[in-house]
Amino acid sequence: MASLHSHPWIVAHRGDWRQAPENSVEAALLAFAQGADMVEIDAQSISDGTLVVIHDDTLDRTTTLRGAVRDLAPAELAKGRLRSSDGLAGSAVTDTPIPRLTDMLEALRGKGLINIDTKVRDDLDAACATVIDMGMTDQVLMKMIVTHDDDGSEFLDRPWFGKVPFMPVILDAPAGTLVPSVSRIVMRLRSPMVEIMFRELQELKDLSSILRPKGVGIWTNTLDPVHSLDLCDSRALQDPAGVWRHLLDCGVGALQTDQCSALARFLRRQS
């Protein structure tokens, strides 16, 4: 997997969903074309265990189908189509089918890094097995939420552990606990990166000073719904140095954003 040390990673949240359906191959390819290093996608299984790329636990928002993803029959999957953009009011129906994870990975093979967020814990093993079977362990980073008071031991005996890069997502560390809890989990899991939310900038800096020498990158989000402090995309569009540059200067190595193109321009990766 490419090193964080060459430059910070731009992570496109569900691809460029403003110009293409969320979590579609087209959205991912557009994000890579705009300068993203990595595209984040979501995966979960339907009734027969097939892994599909979709965020919500229901089909209602982003597709023409209705009901729980978990209950979707294979025959119905073929009938579903994605809605444009994020699927909210006014989104048109497209000709794009709901992608299977295998189809998405094959379409993105060799194009850039992929982060798979398995929405259901029970799907993690199957998703990792898919990555291994497809020979894409050097292109994919898996992730899963781990609570700050855990140590990640549940993953150590999984058949994929040590074969597929894995990133714990730690969003619940109270102020004053970030450094010891994250350090413990990351070292236990030998993770190349950790996704965090933080409550104090000094804790972020302190954590970076510990993890960076060990080759571990810090990922944080500037997504408007999910971000730390007031460091969000909407503010970054007005003051990119005050948000994105500030985070990078504090030791962040990967920024997940819904404004991939704007971040790429700020980092001078496109004109």
CSV table of C-alpha atoms in Angstrom, one decimal:
chain,number,residue,atom,x,y,z
A,1,MET,CA,0.0,0.0,0.0
A,2,ALA,CA,1.3,3.5,-0.9
A,3,SER,CA,3.0,5.4,1.8
A,4,LEU,CA,1.5,8.3,3.6
A,5,HIS,CA,4.9,9.9,3.8
A,6,SER,CA,4.9,10.8,0.1
A,7,HIS,CA,2.1,13.3,0.6
A,8,PRO,CA,-1.2,13.4,2.6
A,9,TRP,CA,-4.0,11.2,1.4
A,10,ILE,CA,-7.1,12.7,0.0
A,11,VAL,CA,-10.0,10.3,0.8
A,12,ALA,CA,-13.2,10.8,-1.2
A,13,HIS,CA,-16.2,9.9,0.9
A,14,ARG,CA,-18.3,7.5,-1.2
A,15,GLY,CA,-16.7,8.9,-4.3
A,16,ASP,CA,-17.7,12.1,-6.1
A,17,TRP,CA,-21.4,11.7,-5.3
A,18,ARG,CA,-22.3,15.1,-6.5
A,19,GLN,CA,-21.6,14.2,-10.1
A,20,ALA,CA,-22.5,10.5,-10.0
A,21,PRO,CA,-24.5,8.1,-7.8
A,22,GLU,CA,-23.1,7.7,-4.3
A,23,ASN,CA,-21.0,4.5,-3.9
A,24,SER,CA,-20.9,3.8,-7.7
A,25,VAL,CA,-18.0,2.9,-9.9
A,26,GLU,CA,-18.5,6.2,-11.8
A,27,ALA,CA,-18.3,8.3,-8.6
A,28,ALA,CA,-15.1,6.5,-7.6
A,29,LEU,CA,-13.4,7.0,-10.9
A,30,LEU,CA,-14.4,10.7,-11.0
A,31,ALA,CA,-12.8,11.1,-7.5
A,32,PHE,CA,-9.6,9.5,-8.6
A,33,ALA,CA,-9.5,11.8,-11.7
A,34,GLN,CA,-9.9,14.8,-9.4
A,35,GLY,CA,-6.8,13.9,-7.3
A,36,ALA,CA,-8.1,11.5,-4.7
A,37,ASP,CA,-5.6,9.0,-3.4
A,38,MET,CA,-8.3,6.8,-1.9
A,39,VAL,CA,-12.1,6.3,-2.3
A,40,GLU,CA,-14.2,5.2,0.7
A,41,ILE,CA,-17.0,2.8,-0.1
A,42,ASP,CA,-19.5,0.9,2.0
A,43,ALA,CA,-20.2,-2.8,1.9
A,44,GLN,CA,-22.9,-5.1,3.4
A,45,SER,CA,-24.6,-8.4,2.5
A,46,ILE,CA,-28.0,-9.2,1.0
A,47,SER,CA,-30.0,-12.3,1.9
A,48,ASP,CA,-27.8,-14.8,0.2
A,49,GLY,CA,-24.6,-13.3,1.5
A,50,THR,CA,-23.6,-11.4,-1.6
A,51,LEU,CA,-21.8,-8.2,-0.7
A,52,VAL,CA,-23.1,-5.1,-2.3
A,53,VAL,CA,-21.9,-1.5,-2.1
A,54,ILE,CA,-24.4,0.7,-0.2
A,55,HIS,CA,-24.2,2.8,2.9
A,56,ASP,CA,-27.7,2.7,4.6
A,57,ASP,CA,-29.2,-0.4,6.2
A,58,THR,CA,-32.2,0.2,3.9
A,59,LEU,CA,-32.4,0.6,0.1
A,60,ASP,CA,-34.8,3.5,0.3
A,61,ARG,CA,-32.6,6.6,0.0
A,62,THR,CA,-30.1,5.7,-2.8
A,63,THR,CA,-32.0,3.1,-4.9
A,64,THR,CA,-35.3,2.4,-6.6
A,65,LEU,CA,-35.9,-0.5,-4.2
A,66,ARG,CA,-37.4,-0.5,-0.7
A,67,GLY,CA,-36.7,-2.4,2.5
A,68,ALA,CA,-33.7,-3.7,4.4
A,69,VAL,CA,-30.5,-4.5,2.5
A,70,ARG,CA,-30.2,-7.6,4.6
A,71,ASP,CA,-33.6,-8.9,3.2
A,72,LEU,CA,-32.9,-8.2,-0.5
A,73,ALA,CA,-33.2,-11.3,-2.6
A,74,PRO,CA,-30.6,-11.9,-5.4
A,75,ALA,CA,-33.3,-11.8,-8.1
A,76,GLU,CA,-34.5,-8.4,-6.9
A,77,LEU,CA,-30.9,-7.0,-6.8
A,78,ALA,CA,-30.7,-7.1,-10.6
A,79,LYS,CA,-33.8,-4.9,-10.8
A,80,GLY,CA,-32.6,-2.1,-8.6
A,81,ARG,CA,-31.0,1.1,-9.9
A,82,LEU,CA,-29.1,3.8,-8.1
A,83,ARG,CA,-30.5,7.3,-7.8
A,84,SER,CA,-28.3,10.2,-8.8
A,85,SER,CA,-26.1,12.1,-6.3
A,86,ASP,CA,-27.0,11.1,-2.7
A,87,GLY,CA,-30.5,10.0,-3.5
A,88,LEU,CA,-32.3,12.7,-1.6
A,89,ALA,CA,-35.3,14.8,-2.8
A,90,GLY,CA,-35.1,15.6,-6.5
A,91,SER,CA,-32.5,12.9,-7.3
A,92,ALA,CA,-33.2,11.2,-10.6
A,93,VAL,CA,-33.2,7.5,-11.3
A,94,THR,CA,-30.1,6.4,-13.2
A,95,ASP,CA,-29.3,3.3,-15.3
A,96,THR,CA,-26.6,2.3,-12.8
A,97,PRO,CA,-27.3,-1.0,-11.1
A,98,ILE,CA,-26.5,-1.5,-7.4
A,99,PRO,CA,-22.9,-2.6,-7.5
A,100,ARG,CA,-21.7,-5.9,-6.1
A,101,LEU,CA,-18.5,-5.5,-4.1
A,102,THR,CA,-16.6,-7.8,-6.5
A,103,ASP,CA,-17.7,-5.7,-9.5
A,104,MET,CA,-16.7,-2.5,-7.8
A,105,LEU,CA,-13.3,-3.8,-6.8
A,106,GLU,CA,-12.6,-5.2,-10.3
A,107,ALA,CA,-13.6,-1.9,-11.9
A,108,LEU,CA,-11.2,0.0,-9.6
A,109,ARG,CA,-8.3,-2.5,-9.9
A,110,GLY,CA,-5.1,-0.5,-10.3
A,111,LYS,CA,-6.9,2.9,-10.3
A,112,GLY,CA,-6.2,4.0,-6.7
A,113,LEU,CA,-6.6,3.0,-3.1
A,114,ILE,CA,-9.9,1.8,-1.7
A,115,ASN,CA,-11.2,1.9,1.8
A,116,ILE,CA,-14.0,-0.5,2.6
A,117,ASP,CA,-16.3,0.4,5.5
A,118,THR,CA,-18.2,-2.8,6.4
A,119,LYS,CA,-21.4,-1.5,7.8
A,120,VAL,CA,-22.3,-4.8,9.6
A,121,ARG,CA,-19.7,-6.5,11.8
A,122,ASP,CA,-20.7,-10.0,10.6
A,123,ASP,CA,-19.7,-9.0,7.0
A,124,LEU,CA,-16.1,-8.2,7.8
A,125,ASP,CA,-14.7,-11.7,7.3
A,126,ALA,CA,-16.5,-12.1,4.0
A,127,ALA,CA,-15.3,-8.7,2.7
A,128,CYS,CA,-11.7,-9.5,3.7
A,129,ALA,CA,-11.9,-12.9,2.0
A,130,THR,CA,-13.2,-11.2,-1.1
A,131,VAL,CA,-10.2,-8.8,-1.1
A,132,ILE,CA,-7.8,-11.7,-0.6
A,133,ASP,CA,-9.4,-13.9,-3.3
A,134,MET,CA,-9.2,-11.0,-5.8
A,135,GLY,CA,-5.5,-10.4,-5.0
A,136,MET,CA,-6.1,-6.8,-4.0
A,137,THR,CA,-4.6,-6.6,-0.5
A,138,ASP,CA,-2.1,-4.0,-1.7
A,139,GLN,CA,-4.9,-1.7,-2.8
A,140,VAL,CA,-7.5,-2.1,-0.1
A,141,LEU,CA,-7.7,-0.8,3.5
A,142,MET,CA,-10.5,-2.3,5.6
A,143,LYS,CA,-12.0,-0.6,8.6
A,144,MET,CA,-14.3,-1.2,11.5
A,145,ILE,CA,-15.4,0.7,14.6
A,146,VAL,CA,-13.5,-0.1,17.8
A,147,THR,CA,-14.5,1.5,21.0
A,148,HIS,CA,-11.9,3.5,22.9
A,149,ASP,CA,-12.0,1.1,25.9
A,150,ASP,CA,-11.5,-2.0,23.8
A,151,ASP,CA,-8.1,-3.4,22.5
A,152,GLY,CA,-9.2,-4.9,19.2
A,153,SER,CA,-8.6,-8.5,20.4
A,154,GLU,CA,-11.7,-9.8,18.6
A,155,PHE,CA,-9.8,-9.3,15.3
A,156,LEU,CA,-6.6,-11.1,16.1
A,157,ASP,CA,-7.8,-14.6,15.4
A,158,ARG,CA,-9.7,-13.8,12.2
A,159,PRO,CA,-8.4,-15.7,9.1
A,160,TRP,CA,-7.6,-12.4,7.3
A,161,PHE,CA,-5.7,-10.7,10.1
A,162,GLY,CA,-2.1,-9.9,9.0
A,163,LYS,CA,-3.1,-10.4,5.3
A,164,VAL,CA,-5.5,-7.5,4.8
A,165,PRO,CA,-4.5,-4.0,6.0
A,166,PHE,CA,-7.0,-3.1,8.8
A,167,MET,CA,-7.8,0.3,10.3
A,168,PRO,CA,-9.7,0.7,13.6
A,169,VAL,CA,-12.1,3.6,13.7
A,170,ILE,CA,-12.2,5.2,17.2
A,171,LEU,CA,-14.7,8.0,17.5
A,172,ASP,CA,-15.7,7.9,21.1
A,173,ALA,CA,-12.6,8.6,23.1
A,174,PRO,CA,-13.4,11.2,25.8
A,175,ALA,CA,-11.1,14.2,26.2
A,176,GLY,CA,-7.9,13.2,28.0
A,177,THR,CA,-8.1,9.6,26.8
A,178,LEU,CA,-7.3,9.8,23.1
A,179,VAL,CA,-3.5,9.2,23.3
A,180,PRO,CA,-3.4,6.1,25.6
A,181,SER,CA,-6.5,4.4,24.1
A,182,VAL,CA,-5.7,4.9,20.5
A,183,SER,CA,-2.0,4.0,21.0
A,184,ARG,CA,-3.0,0.8,22.8
A,185,ILE,CA,-5.4,-0.3,20.1
A,186,VAL,CA,-3.2,0.6,17.1
A,187,MET,CA,-0.2,-1.3,18.6
A,188,ARG,CA,-2.3,-4.3,19.4
A,189,LEU,CA,-3.6,-4.5,15.9
A,190,ARG,CA,-0.4,-3.4,14.1
A,191,SER,CA,-2.5,-1.1,12.1
A,192,PRO,CA,-1.0,1.2,9.4
A,193,MET,CA,-3.5,3.9,10.1
A,194,VAL,CA,-6.2,4.9,12.6
A,195,GLU,CA,-9.4,6.9,12.0
A,196,ILE,CA,-10.2,9.2,14.9
A,197,MET,CA,-12.4,12.0,16.2
A,198,PHE,CA,-10.7,14.2,18.7
A,199,ARG,CA,-11.9,16.7,21.3
A,200,GLU,CA,-8.7,18.7,21.8
A,201,LEU,CA,-6.0,19.8,19.2
A,202,GLN,CA,-3.2,19.2,21.6
A,203,GLU,CA,-4.2,15.5,22.0
A,204,LEU,CA,-4.1,15.2,18.2
A,205,LYS,CA,-0.6,16.6,18.1
A,206,ASP,CA,0.5,14.4,21.0
A,207,LEU,CA,-1.0,11.3,19.3
A,208,SER,CA,0.8,12.1,16.1
A,209,SER,CA,4.1,12.5,17.8
A,210,ILE,CA,3.8,9.0,19.1
A,211,LEU,CA,2.3,7.3,16.0
A,212,ARG,CA,4.2,9.0,13.2
A,213,PRO,CA,7.7,7.6,14.2
A,214,LYS,CA,6.1,4.1,14.2
A,215,GLY,CA,4.8,4.6,10.7
A,216,VAL,CA,1.2,4.8,11.6
A,217,GLY,CA,-1.0,7.5,9.9
A,218,ILE,CA,-3.8,9.4,11.4
A,219,TRP,CA,-7.1,9.7,9.4
A,220,THR,CA,-9.7,12.3,10.4
A,221,ASN,CA,-12.9,13.5,8.7
A,222,THR,CA,-14.0,17.0,7.6
A,223,LEU,CA,-17.4,15.8,6.5
A,224,ASP,CA,-20.1,18.2,7.5
A,225,PRO,CA,-22.0,15.5,9.4
A,226,VAL,CA,-18.9,13.9,11.0
A,227,HIS,CA,-15.9,16.0,12.0
A,228,SER,CA,-13.9,17.1,15.0
A,229,LEU,CA,-14.3,20.6,16.6
A,230,ASP,CA,-15.4,23.0,13.9
A,231,LEU,CA,-13.0,21.6,11.3
A,232,CYS,CA,-15.5,20.7,8.6
A,233,ASP,CA,-15.8,20.9,4.8
A,234,SER,CA,-18.2,23.9,4.7
A,235,ARG,CA,-15.8,26.0,6.7
A,236,ALA,CA,-12.8,24.6,4.6
A,237,LEU,CA,-14.4,25.9,1.4
A,238,GLN,CA,-14.1,29.4,2.9
A,239,ASP,CA,-10.9,28.9,4.8
A,240,PRO,CA,-9.0,25.9,3.5
A,241,ALA,CA,-5.8,26.8,5.3
A,242,GLY,CA,-7.7,27.2,8.6
A,243,VAL,CA,-9.1,23.7,8.3
A,244,TRP,CA,-7.3,21.3,6.0
A,245,ARG,CA,-3.8,22.8,6.3
A,246,HIS,CA,-4.3,23.2,10.1
A,247,LEU,CA,-5.1,19.5,10.4
A,248,LEU,CA,-2.1,18.5,8.3
A,249,ASP,CA,0.1,20.7,10.4
A,250,CYS,CA,-1.2,19.0,13.5
A,251,GLY,CA,-0.1,15.6,12.2
A,252,VAL,CA,-3.1,14.2,10.2
A,253,GLY,CA,-2.0,12.1,7.3
A,254,ALA,CA,-5.4,11.3,5.6
A,255,LEU,CA,-8.4,13.6,5.2
A,256,GLN,CA,-11.8,12.2,4.3
A,257,THR,CA,-13.9,14.8,2.6
A,258,ASP,CA,-17.0,15.4,0.5
A,259,GLN,CA,-15.0,18.2,-1.3
A,260,CYS,CA,-12.3,16.1,-3.0
A,261,SER,CA,-11.8,18.5,-5.9
A,262,ALA,CA,-11.5,21.6,-3.7
A,263,LEU,CA,-9.0,19.8,-1.4
A,264,ALA,CA,-7.0,18.6,-4.4
A,265,ARG,CA,-6.8,22.2,-5.8
A,266,PHE,CA,-5.8,23.5,-2.4
A,267,LEU,CA,-3.0,20.9,-2.3
A,268,ARG,CA,-2.1,21.9,-5.9
A,269,ARG,CA,-2.8,18.5,-7.3
A,270,GLN,CA,-5.0,19.9,-10.0
A,271,SER,CA,-5.4,23.2,-11.8
